[in-house]
Amino acid sequence: MADREHDDDALLRTLGAVAAEHERAGHASPWEALTRGELSAEEAARLERLATEDPEAARLLDVHRPLGEVGRARITSELAAKLAPRRAWAPRAFVAASALAMAAALVLMVTRGPSSHALPEYALDVSGTSALRGPAGETERAPGAPCVLVADARASFEVVARPGEAEPGAIVARAFVVRHGEPVPWPRGLEVSPKGSVRMLEPASALVGATELAIVIGRPEHLDPAEALTKARGDVGSGPGWQVLRCAIREPAE
Amino acid sequence: VAELAIALVRDALAGDRRALAAFVGEMTPVIQVRVVRALLRRRASADGRDIRQEVEDLTQDVFGALFAHGGRALRAWDPDRGLSLANFVGLIADRHAASTLRSGRKNPWRDRPQELDEIESAAPPVTSAEPQIASRRALERLLDRMREALSPRGLELFQRLYVEQEPIDEVAGAMGMTREAIYAWRNRVGKLLRSFSLEIAEEEDKAPLDQAGRSRKPEGTPTDG
């Protein structure tokens, strides 16, 4: 019996050593640091270069590239949907109790129900030869600041803003590039899909000399050109019926 | 930090959208690295598949598992026991990835409504077999099988006692257990390991050998690190 216990303990220690080795190797791996958003822009660029030269590095880059804003928003929406029915049941329980309770429940359902004025949360996805996925130039991962574009005059970029729910209703979108601290309206209109996604596919040369791209999305009544400019200029990221999404712009690495 | 994490988990479990978004933002890298490690350990069997898509799907599945059954797995996290939220979620991700990749079930926890500790207690008695685990690859497989079978509490015990090698009295105190309860847990896990070891050894024997004399199967090349 004592021998068996000793053997169990020895095997568990061996397995513990294997698990500890996984952890140590993981923490030392630049690929995992990329996932955790702990690499500088230069280190991330080095891995990107490596991936163009070595198929195994390309594979590692593919799996370690951080899940983007769109992926995280999708997970959040799924979890919210999973948890939402519990809350939705509460008013129904009150309905049978009394007429007063019924009135209260109806008010609650109306205020929580779909509204043409409430805007679903939008999230950005970026791609293209001048786009970096995930934060760059930061030592800490910064949720909410994931979009970085490279102002490479020879490249193009694509930015897609997707709503957290399908068919969000009527929206308008306006873009601005920030030059010398002041937002300048984008000279062309943005594509808006029937499902409410907003897309920019543009030459990155238009970003040269700018520090930020701001996309303002909102209900038509909240977003005439002057209001959109005010929102792009401000520090607030969202309000009733509107949202501002921002991408930092940086110069290409030498 | 612990207070912030407690509030975040509480509000996320209550369905607060901002808290959910923050929780997902904070835990996605933690889960993604564990999922990638698990997938890369099985890289040979992944040939021809879209691994990036699997990373995204499995990461999403882990979140689903954390919040399934009213968030039972996530509610098992107790910061007073000393494990950070990130480490706890990482253990759950290890367990979920191991189970899903072995069984092919998208969300094995949905099929297990019973108390998770029962899984450890229900290990079949194996009295005559000794562990036959020799190769590194077999050890990796045994580790995965064990993680798959342990409850969140069992995962914590393994992490603290055998990965971080904390003194047993310290772990017992933090986990609110006696030394005897820990020994009993170890005996139950030992029983599980002997059972799994036999299965794995049989499978290894059936597998072809590589040039170094190690058995060679599609699953489980050495870890990525």
Short mmCIF file of C-alpha atoms in Angstrom, two decimals:
data_model
loop_
_atom_site.label_atom_id
_atom_site.label_comp_id
_atom_site.label_asym_id
_atom_site.label_seq_id
_atom_site.Cartn_x
_atom_site.Cartn_y
_atom_site.Cartn_z
CA MET A 1 0.00 0.00 0.00
CA ALA A 2 2.77 2.41 0.99
CA ASP A 3 4.66 1.50 -2.16
CA ARG A 4 1.65 2.28 -4.30
CA GLU A 5 1.21 5.64 -2.60
CA HIS A 6 4.87 6.35 -3.21
CA ASP A 7 4.46 5.39 -6.88
CA ASP A 8 1.37 7.58 -7.21
CA ASP A 9 3.23 10.48 -5.71
CA ALA A 10 6.25 9.90 -7.96
CA LEU A 11 4.09 9.77 -11.08
CA LEU A 12 2.23 12.92 -10.05
CA ARG A 13 5.57 14.64 -9.51
CA THR A 14 6.71 13.59 -12.96
CA LEU A 15 3.50 14.91 -14.49
CA GLY A 16 3.90 18.10 -12.49
CA ALA A 17 7.40 18.51 -13.90
CA VAL A 18 6.08 18.06 -17.45
CA ALA A 19 3.35 20.66 -16.82
CA ALA A 20 5.87 23.05 -15.28
CA GLU A 21 8.12 22.64 -18.30
CA HIS A 22 5.21 23.54 -20.59
CA GLU A 23 4.62 26.68 -18.56
CA ARG A 24 8.27 27.70 -18.52
CA ALA A 25 8.66 27.14 -22.24
CA GLY A 26 5.43 29.01 -22.92
CA HIS A 27 6.45 32.02 -20.89
CA ALA A 28 9.79 32.17 -22.69
CA SER A 29 8.23 31.84 -26.14
CA PRO A 30 8.05 35.02 -28.24
CA TRP A 31 5.03 33.54 -30.00
CA GLU A 32 3.06 33.37 -26.76
CA ALA A 33 4.25 36.87 -25.90
CA LEU A 34 2.71 37.94 -29.21
CA THR A 35 -0.62 36.41 -28.16
CA ARG A 36 -0.42 38.15 -24.79
CA GLY A 37 0.31 41.48 -26.47
CA GLU A 38 3.66 41.80 -24.72
CA LEU A 39 5.86 42.36 -27.78
CA SER A 40 7.12 45.69 -28.97
CA ALA A 41 6.29 46.72 -32.52
CA GLU A 42 9.85 45.85 -33.54
CA GLU A 43 9.66 42.37 -32.03
CA ALA A 44 6.27 41.76 -33.64
CA ALA A 45 7.64 42.93 -36.98
CA ARG A 46 10.59 40.55 -36.57
CA LEU A 47 8.20 37.61 -36.17
CA GLU A 48 6.19 38.79 -39.17
CA ARG A 49 9.40 38.88 -41.24
CA LEU A 50 10.42 35.47 -39.99
CA ALA A 51 7.03 34.11 -41.05
CA THR A 52 7.64 35.24 -44.62
CA GLU A 53 10.87 33.24 -44.71
CA ASP A 54 10.03 30.07 -42.80
CA PRO A 55 6.83 28.01 -43.24
CA GLU A 56 6.97 26.74 -39.64
CA ALA A 57 7.22 30.32 -38.37
CA ALA A 58 4.28 31.25 -40.61
CA ARG A 59 2.26 28.47 -39.01
CA LEU A 60 3.20 29.60 -35.51
CA LEU A 61 2.32 33.18 -36.37
CA ASP A 62 -1.03 32.05 -37.70
CA VAL A 63 -2.07 30.28 -34.52
CA HIS A 64 -0.57 32.81 -32.09
CA ARG A 65 -1.90 35.95 -33.73
CA PRO A 66 -4.19 37.45 -31.07
CA LEU A 67 -7.89 37.07 -31.56
CA GLY A 68 -9.05 40.41 -32.87
CA GLU A 69 -11.68 42.77 -31.68
CA VAL A 70 -14.27 41.12 -33.88
CA GLY A 71 -13.60 37.67 -32.45
CA ARG A 72 -13.78 38.97 -28.88
CA ALA A 73 -16.99 40.85 -29.62
CA ARG A 74 -18.52 37.68 -31.05
CA ILE A 75 -17.61 35.72 -27.90
CA THR A 76 -19.01 38.49 -25.71
CA SER A 77 -22.26 38.51 -27.68
CA GLU A 78 -22.60 34.74 -27.40
CA LEU A 79 -22.02 34.81 -23.65
CA ALA A 80 -24.45 37.71 -23.25
CA ALA A 81 -27.06 35.79 -25.23
CA LYS A 82 -26.43 32.72 -23.11
CA LEU A 83 -26.96 34.69 -19.92
CA ALA A 84 -29.77 36.93 -21.22
CA PRO A 85 -32.72 34.50 -21.02
CA ARG A 86 -32.35 34.30 -17.25
CA ARG A 87 -32.99 38.01 -16.99
CA ALA A 88 -35.80 37.91 -19.53
CA TRP A 89 -37.69 35.42 -17.39
CA ALA A 90 -37.97 37.74 -14.42
CA PRO A 91 -40.66 40.03 -15.89
CA ARG A 92 -42.73 37.04 -17.00
CA ALA A 93 -42.84 35.72 -13.48
CA PHE A 94 -44.28 38.98 -12.33
CA VAL A 95 -46.94 39.03 -15.04
CA ALA A 96 -49.09 36.44 -13.30
CA ALA A 97 -48.85 38.15 -9.95
CA SER A 98 -51.05 41.19 -10.43
CA ALA A 99 -52.15 43.83 -12.90
CA LEU A 100 -49.68 46.24 -11.35
CA ALA A 101 -46.89 43.78 -11.71
CA MET A 102 -47.93 43.22 -15.30
CA ALA A 103 -47.64 46.92 -16.05
CA ALA A 104 -44.20 47.01 -14.48
CA ALA A 105 -43.12 43.99 -16.47
CA LEU A 106 -44.27 45.53 -19.72
CA VAL A 107 -42.33 48.70 -19.03
CA LEU A 108 -39.24 46.63 -18.28
CA MET A 109 -39.62 44.65 -21.48
CA VAL A 110 -40.07 47.76 -23.58
CA THR A 111 -37.01 49.45 -22.18
CA ARG A 112 -34.89 46.33 -22.70
CA GLY A 113 -36.33 45.39 -26.07
CA PRO A 114 -34.89 46.28 -29.46
CA SER A 115 -34.87 49.98 -30.10
CA SER A 116 -34.33 51.79 -33.34
CA HIS A 117 -32.26 54.35 -31.41
CA ALA A 118 -29.98 52.08 -29.39
CA LEU A 119 -26.89 51.25 -31.39
CA PRO A 120 -25.35 47.79 -30.99
CA GLU A 121 -21.70 47.76 -30.02
CA TYR A 122 -19.41 47.85 -33.05
CA ALA A 123 -15.99 46.22 -33.18
CA LEU A 124 -13.15 46.70 -35.64
CA ASP A 125 -11.31 44.19 -37.73
CA VAL A 126 -8.36 45.28 -39.82
CA SER A 127 -6.42 43.63 -42.59
CA GLY A 128 -4.34 44.42 -45.60
CA THR A 129 -0.70 44.94 -46.21
CA SER A 130 -0.58 48.04 -44.03
CA ALA A 131 -2.61 46.74 -41.12
CA LEU A 132 -1.30 45.30 -37.90
CA ARG A 133 -3.62 43.12 -35.91
CA GLY A 134 -3.41 43.65 -32.22
CA PRO A 135 -1.60 46.29 -30.25
CA ALA A 136 1.86 47.29 -31.27
CA GLY A 137 4.51 49.31 -29.58
CA GLU A 138 3.09 48.58 -26.16
CA THR A 139 4.47 46.50 -23.38
CA GLU A 140 1.03 45.84 -21.91
CA ARG A 141 -1.95 44.56 -23.83
CA ALA A 142 -4.46 47.38 -24.09
CA PRO A 143 -8.07 46.25 -24.58
CA GLY A 144 -9.96 48.82 -26.58
CA ALA A 145 -6.93 50.04 -28.53
CA PRO A 146 -6.26 47.12 -30.84
CA CYS A 147 -6.22 48.72 -34.25
CA VAL A 148 -2.95 49.97 -35.69
CA LEU A 149 -2.51 50.99 -39.33
CA VAL A 150 0.79 51.55 -41.09
CA ALA A 151 1.01 54.56 -43.35
CA ASP A 152 2.81 52.71 -46.09
CA ALA A 153 2.49 54.59 -49.38
CA ARG A 154 2.88 51.34 -51.36
CA ALA A 155 0.17 49.40 -49.55
CA SER A 156 -3.54 49.33 -48.93
CA PHE A 157 -5.61 48.76 -45.81
CA GLU A 158 -9.02 47.40 -45.01
CA VAL A 159 -10.98 48.26 -41.90
CA VAL A 160 -14.31 46.62 -41.20
CA ALA A 161 -16.56 47.63 -38.30
CA ARG A 162 -19.12 44.98 -37.50
CA PRO A 163 -22.15 45.35 -35.23
CA GLY A 164 -22.52 43.03 -32.24
CA GLU A 165 -25.95 41.98 -33.49
CA ALA A 166 -27.36 41.33 -36.94
CA GLU A 167 -29.46 43.94 -38.69
CA PRO A 168 -28.90 46.85 -36.36
CA GLY A 169 -31.22 49.13 -38.34
CA ALA A 170 -30.45 52.38 -40.15
CA ILE A 171 -26.96 53.73 -39.54
CA VAL A 172 -24.59 56.20 -41.12
CA ALA A 173 -20.79 56.19 -40.88
CA ARG A 174 -18.26 58.94 -41.41
CA ALA A 175 -14.47 58.70 -41.28
CA PHE A 176 -11.82 61.23 -40.33
CA VAL A 177 -8.03 61.21 -40.34
CA VAL A 178 -6.40 63.19 -37.59
CA ARG A 179 -3.63 65.49 -38.82
CA HIS A 180 -1.82 67.85 -36.46
CA GLY A 181 -4.39 67.00 -33.81
CA GLU A 182 -7.41 67.94 -35.92
CA PRO A 183 -9.81 65.46 -37.59
CA VAL A 184 -10.11 65.96 -41.33
CA PRO A 185 -13.13 64.40 -43.10
CA TRP A 186 -12.30 61.41 -45.29
CA PRO A 187 -12.86 62.48 -48.89
CA ARG A 188 -14.93 59.46 -49.87
CA GLY A 189 -17.99 57.73 -48.48
CA LEU A 190 -17.82 54.46 -46.55
CA GLU A 191 -19.49 51.23 -47.62
CA VAL A 192 -22.36 50.15 -45.38
CA SER A 193 -23.67 46.62 -45.89
CA PRO A 194 -27.34 45.68 -45.52
CA LYS A 195 -26.40 43.99 -42.23
CA GLY A 196 -24.87 47.16 -40.86
CA SER A 197 -21.15 46.44 -41.33
CA VAL A 198 -19.03 49.42 -42.31
CA ARG A 199 -16.02 48.93 -44.57
CA MET A 200 -13.09 51.02 -45.77
CA LEU A 201 -10.77 49.60 -48.40
CA GLU A 202 -8.36 52.34 -49.31
CA PRO A 203 -4.76 53.03 -50.32
CA ALA A 204 -2.65 53.55 -47.24
CA SER A 205 -0.97 56.51 -48.93
CA ALA A 206 -3.95 58.56 -47.69
CA LEU A 207 -2.76 57.89 -44.14
CA VAL A 208 0.72 59.34 -44.58
CA GLY A 209 1.27 62.18 -42.15
CA ALA A 210 -1.82 61.35 -40.09
CA THR A 211 -1.79 60.00 -36.54
CA GLU A 212 -5.23 58.44 -36.24
CA LEU A 213 -8.22 57.21 -38.22
CA ALA A 214 -11.60 57.77 -36.54
CA ILE A 215 -14.78 56.12 -37.79
CA VAL A 216 -17.96 57.56 -36.34
CA ILE A 217 -21.02 55.31 -36.60
CA GLY A 218 -24.49 56.26 -35.48
CA ARG A 219 -28.16 56.66 -36.11
CA PRO A 220 -28.86 59.18 -38.87
CA GLU A 221 -30.47 61.59 -36.39
CA HIS A 222 -27.25 61.64 -34.33
CA LEU A 223 -24.76 62.04 -37.08
CA ASP A 224 -24.96 64.95 -39.46
CA PRO A 225 -21.46 65.98 -40.65
CA ALA A 226 -20.98 68.64 -37.98
CA GLU A 227 -22.02 66.30 -35.15
CA ALA A 228 -19.80 63.55 -36.51
CA LEU A 229 -16.85 65.95 -36.57
CA THR A 230 -17.52 66.95 -32.95
CA LYS A 231 -17.62 63.32 -31.89
CA ALA A 232 -14.41 62.50 -33.79
CA ARG A 233 -12.73 65.43 -32.10
CA GLY A 234 -13.90 64.47 -28.60
CA ASP A 235 -12.52 61.98 -26.12
CA VAL A 236 -15.76 60.10 -25.51
CA GLY A 237 -15.98 56.76 -27.30
CA SER A 238 -19.73 56.33 -27.41
CA GLY A 239 -23.07 57.76 -26.43
CA PRO A 240 -26.74 57.07 -27.03
CA GLY A 241 -27.06 56.11 -30.66
CA TRP A 242 -23.43 56.63 -31.72
CA GLN A 243 -19.90 55.23 -31.33
CA VAL A 244 -16.40 56.27 -32.37
CA LEU A 245 -13.86 53.61 -33.38
CA ARG A 246 -10.23 54.61 -33.67
CA CYS A 247 -7.12 53.18 -35.29
CA ALA A 248 -3.68 54.52 -34.48
CA ILE A 249 -1.50 55.24 -37.51
CA ARG A 250 2.21 54.75 -37.45
CA GLU A 251 5.00 55.20 -39.94
CA PRO A 252 6.37 52.05 -41.58
CA ALA A 253 9.42 50.48 -39.96
CA GLU A 254 12.71 51.16 -41.72
CA VAL B 1 -6.24 43.12 -7.97
CA ALA B 2 -8.15 40.18 -6.49
CA GLU B 3 -11.05 42.49 -5.57
CA LEU B 4 -11.19 43.79 -9.13
CA ALA B 5 -11.15 40.27 -10.52
CA ILE B 6 -13.90 39.20 -8.11
CA ALA B 7 -16.07 42.14 -9.16
CA LEU B 8 -15.37 41.41 -12.81
CA VAL B 9 -16.40 37.77 -12.48
CA ARG B 10 -19.48 38.64 -10.42
CA ASP B 11 -20.68 41.25 -12.91
CA ALA B 12 -19.88 39.09 -15.93
CA LEU B 13 -21.84 36.18 -14.45
CA ALA B 14 -24.72 38.58 -13.86
CA GLY B 15 -24.73 39.29 -17.59
CA ASP B 16 -23.35 42.82 -17.42
CA ARG B 17 -22.27 43.49 -21.00
CA ARG B 18 -19.32 45.72 -20.16
CA ALA B 19 -18.02 43.25 -17.59
CA LEU B 20 -18.41 40.41 -20.06
CA ALA B 21 -16.47 42.36 -22.69
CA ALA B 22 -13.73 43.15 -20.16
CA PHE B 23 -13.59 39.53 -18.98
CA VAL B 24 -13.34 38.29 -22.56
CA GLY B 25 -10.68 40.89 -23.31
CA GLU B 26 -8.57 39.90 -20.32
CA MET B 27 -8.95 36.14 -20.58
CA THR B 28 -8.74 35.64 -24.35
CA PRO B 29 -4.91 35.66 -24.47
CA VAL B 30 -4.75 33.32 -21.45
CA ILE B 31 -7.10 30.84 -23.09
CA GLN B 32 -5.62 31.20 -26.56
CA VAL B 33 -2.09 30.28 -25.46
CA ARG B 34 -3.34 27.17 -23.62
CA VAL B 35 -5.44 26.12 -26.61
CA VAL B 36 -2.52 26.62 -28.98
CA ARG B 37 -0.22 24.56 -26.75
CA ALA B 38 -2.73 21.73 -26.75
CA LEU B 39 -3.21 21.89 -30.51
CA LEU B 40 0.50 22.02 -31.24
CA ARG B 41 1.12 18.97 -29.08
CA ARG B 42 -1.15 17.20 -31.53
CA ARG B 43 0.15 18.94 -34.59
CA ALA B 44 0.61 15.78 -36.64
CA SER B 45 -3.08 14.96 -36.40
CA ALA B 46 -3.91 18.53 -37.39
CA ASP B 47 -2.28 18.30 -40.78
CA GLY B 48 -4.59 19.49 -43.50
CA ARG B 49 -6.96 21.20 -41.09
CA ASP B 50 -7.41 24.91 -40.55
CA ILE B 51 -5.67 25.17 -37.17
CA ARG B 52 -6.31 28.90 -36.88
CA GLN B 53 -10.02 28.21 -37.10
CA GLU B 54 -9.66 25.51 -34.46
CA VAL B 55 -7.84 27.95 -32.18
CA GLU B 56 -10.70 30.41 -32.50
CA ASP B 57 -13.40 27.76 -32.07
CA LEU B 58 -11.74 26.14 -29.07
CA THR B 59 -11.11 29.50 -27.42
CA GLN B 60 -14.77 30.33 -27.82
CA ASP B 61 -15.72 26.88 -26.48
CA VAL B 62 -13.66 27.42 -23.34
CA PHE B 63 -15.56 30.62 -22.63
CA GLY B 64 -18.77 28.70 -23.21
CA ALA B 65 -17.64 26.02 -20.75
CA LEU B 66 -16.78 28.62 -18.12
CA PHE B 67 -20.27 30.10 -18.32
CA ALA B 68 -22.21 26.84 -18.82
CA HIS B 69 -24.71 25.75 -16.16
CA GLY B 70 -24.95 29.23 -14.75
CA GLY B 71 -21.19 29.64 -14.73
CA ARG B 72 -20.54 26.68 -12.46
CA ALA B 73 -16.94 26.24 -13.57
CA LEU B 74 -16.17 29.93 -13.18
CA ARG B 75 -17.91 30.09 -9.82
CA ALA B 76 -15.51 27.41 -8.59
CA TRP B 77 -12.74 30.00 -8.60
CA ASP B 78 -11.98 31.13 -5.07
CA PRO B 79 -9.23 33.77 -4.87
CA ASP B 80 -8.80 33.04 -1.16
CA ARG B 81 -7.23 29.74 -2.16
CA GLY B 82 -4.41 31.69 -3.77
CA LEU B 83 -4.79 30.94 -7.48
CA SER B 84 -5.17 34.02 -9.68
CA LEU B 85 -8.14 34.27 -12.03
CA ALA B 86 -5.82 33.96 -15.04
CA ASN B 87 -4.18 30.81 -13.68
CA PHE B 88 -7.54 29.30 -12.82
CA VAL B 89 -8.97 30.04 -16.26
CA GLY B 90 -5.77 28.63 -17.77
CA LEU B 91 -6.28 25.34 -15.94
CA ILE B 92 -9.87 25.16 -17.13
CA ALA B 93 -8.68 25.87 -20.67
CA ASP B 94 -6.09 23.06 -20.42
CA ARG B 95 -8.78 20.68 -19.25
CA HIS B 96 -11.29 21.67 -21.87
CA ALA B 97 -8.80 21.58 -24.73
CA ALA B 98 -7.50 18.16 -23.67
CA SER B 99 -10.98 16.73 -23.43
CA THR B 100 -12.29 18.22 -26.65
CA LEU B 101 -9.27 17.25 -28.71
CA ARG B 102 -9.31 13.68 -27.46
CA SER B 103 -13.02 13.04 -27.58
CA GLY B 104 -13.95 15.29 -30.48
CA ARG B 105 -16.92 16.58 -28.52
CA LYS B 106 -17.39 20.28 -28.93
CA ASN B 107 -18.27 20.91 -25.32
CA PRO B 108 -17.80 17.87 -23.11
CA TRP B 109 -18.89 19.68 -19.98
CA ARG B 110 -22.40 20.10 -21.30
CA ASP B 111 -22.69 16.33 -21.09
CA ARG B 112 -21.65 16.24 -17.47
CA PRO B 113 -24.25 17.85 -15.32
CA GLN B 114 -23.14 15.95 -12.23
CA GLU B 115 -20.87 17.41 -9.61
CA LEU B 116 -17.41 17.42 -11.12
CA ASP B 117 -15.74 15.97 -8.06
CA GLU B 118 -17.72 12.80 -8.71
CA ILE B 119 -15.61 12.16 -11.78
CA GLU B 120 -12.54 11.69 -9.61
CA SER B 121 -14.40 9.54 -7.09
CA ALA B 122 -15.86 7.35 -9.83
CA ALA B 123 -12.50 6.15 -11.11
CA PRO B 124 -12.59 2.39 -11.61
CA PRO B 125 -10.48 0.32 -9.22
CA VAL B 126 -7.25 -0.86 -10.78
CA THR B 127 -5.43 -2.98 -8.26
CA SER B 128 -2.96 -5.08 -10.14
CA ALA B 129 -1.61 -2.78 -12.82
CA GLU B 130 1.48 -0.69 -12.43
CA PRO B 131 2.04 2.39 -14.56
CA GLN B 132 3.75 1.52 -17.82
CA ILE B 133 4.48 5.06 -18.87
CA ALA B 134 7.93 5.51 -20.29
CA SER B 135 8.01 7.87 -23.23
CA ARG B 136 7.68 11.60 -23.10
CA ARG B 137 4.77 11.47 -25.48
CA ALA B 138 2.94 8.99 -23.29
CA LEU B 139 3.51 11.26 -20.30
CA GLU B 140 2.01 14.15 -22.23
CA ARG B 141 -1.01 12.05 -23.04
CA LEU B 142 -1.35 10.93 -19.44
CA LEU B 143 -1.18 14.55 -18.30
CA ASP B 144 -3.97 15.45 -20.71
CA ARG B 145 -6.11 12.53 -19.60
CA MET B 146 -5.65 13.45 -15.97
CA ARG B 147 -6.54 17.11 -16.59
CA GLU B 148 -9.59 16.00 -18.44
CA ALA B 149 -10.79 13.96 -15.49
CA LEU B 150 -10.06 16.37 -12.66
CA SER B 151 -12.55 18.83 -11.27
CA PRO B 152 -11.57 22.50 -11.07
CA ARG B 153 -10.64 21.88 -7.44
CA GLY B 154 -8.56 18.87 -8.40
CA LEU B 155 -6.81 20.91 -11.05
CA GLU B 156 -5.95 23.49 -8.44
CA LEU B 157 -4.59 20.85 -6.10
CA PHE B 158 -2.42 19.35 -8.84
CA GLN B 159 -1.16 22.79 -9.88
CA ARG B 160 -0.17 23.80 -6.39
CA LEU B 161 1.16 20.50 -5.07
CA TYR B 162 2.91 19.12 -8.12
CA VAL B 163 3.51 21.95 -10.60
CA GLU B 164 4.35 24.73 -8.18
CA GLN B 165 5.47 22.24 -5.50
CA GLU B 166 3.98 24.11 -2.57
CA PRO B 167 4.22 22.43 0.84
CA ILE B 168 1.28 20.17 1.54
CA ASP B 169 0.37 21.93 4.79
CA GLU B 170 0.26 25.28 3.02
CA VAL B 171 -1.98 23.93 0.28
CA ALA B 172 -4.21 22.16 2.77
CA GLY B 173 -4.64 25.38 4.73
CA ALA B 174 -5.41 27.47 1.66
CA MET B 175 -7.84 24.94 0.25
CA GLY B 176 -9.60 24.33 3.56
CA MET B 177 -8.62 20.67 3.58
CA THR B 178 -6.86 18.35 6.00
CA ARG B 179 -3.67 16.50 5.10
CA GLU B 180 -5.70 13.30 5.20
CA ALA B 181 -8.17 14.70 2.66
CA ILE B 182 -5.29 15.56 0.36
CA TYR B 183 -3.84 12.07 0.70
CA ALA B 184 -7.26 10.63 -0.08
CA TRP B 185 -7.47 12.83 -3.17
CA ARG B 186 -4.01 11.69 -4.21
CA ASN B 187 -5.05 8.07 -3.85
CA ARG B 188 -8.12 8.63 -6.02
CA VAL B 189 -6.05 10.38 -8.68
CA GLY B 190 -3.45 7.62 -8.44
CA LYS B 191 -6.16 5.09 -9.18
CA LEU B 192 -7.19 7.14 -12.19
CA LEU B 193 -3.62 7.40 -13.41
CA ARG B 194 -3.05 3.65 -13.20
CA SER B 195 -6.18 3.11 -15.23
CA PHE B 196 -5.20 5.68 -17.84
CA SER B 197 -1.61 4.40 -17.91
CA LEU B 198 -2.75 0.95 -18.87
CA GLU B 199 -4.92 2.30 -21.67
CA ILE B 200 -2.16 4.50 -22.99
CA ALA B 201 0.45 1.75 -22.74
CA GLU B 202 -1.80 -0.56 -24.74
CA GLU B 203 -2.34 2.10 -27.35
CA GLU B 204 1.38 2.82 -27.51
CA ASP B 205 2.15 -0.87 -27.99
CA LYS B 206 -0.15 -0.95 -30.99
CA ALA B 207 1.43 2.10 -32.55
CA PRO B 208 4.31 1.74 -35.04
CA LEU B 209 7.77 2.65 -33.83
CA ASP B 210 9.93 5.43 -35.17
CA GLN B 211 13.65 5.13 -35.80
CA ALA B 212 14.49 5.88 -32.18
CA GLY B 213 12.29 3.05 -31.03
CA ARG B 214 9.55 5.31 -29.73
CA SER B 215 6.01 4.50 -30.65
CA ARG B 216 4.65 6.83 -33.28
CA LYS B 217 1.03 7.87 -33.50
CA PRO B 218 -0.56 10.88 -35.07
CA GLU B 219 -1.48 12.45 -31.77
CA GLY B 220 1.02 14.21 -29.58
CA THR B 221 4.39 15.21 -30.84
CA PRO B 222 6.56 16.95 -28.26
CA THR B 223 5.32 20.27 -27.09
CA ASP B 224 5.91 23.56 -28.84
CA GLY B 225 7.24 24.94 -25.63
#
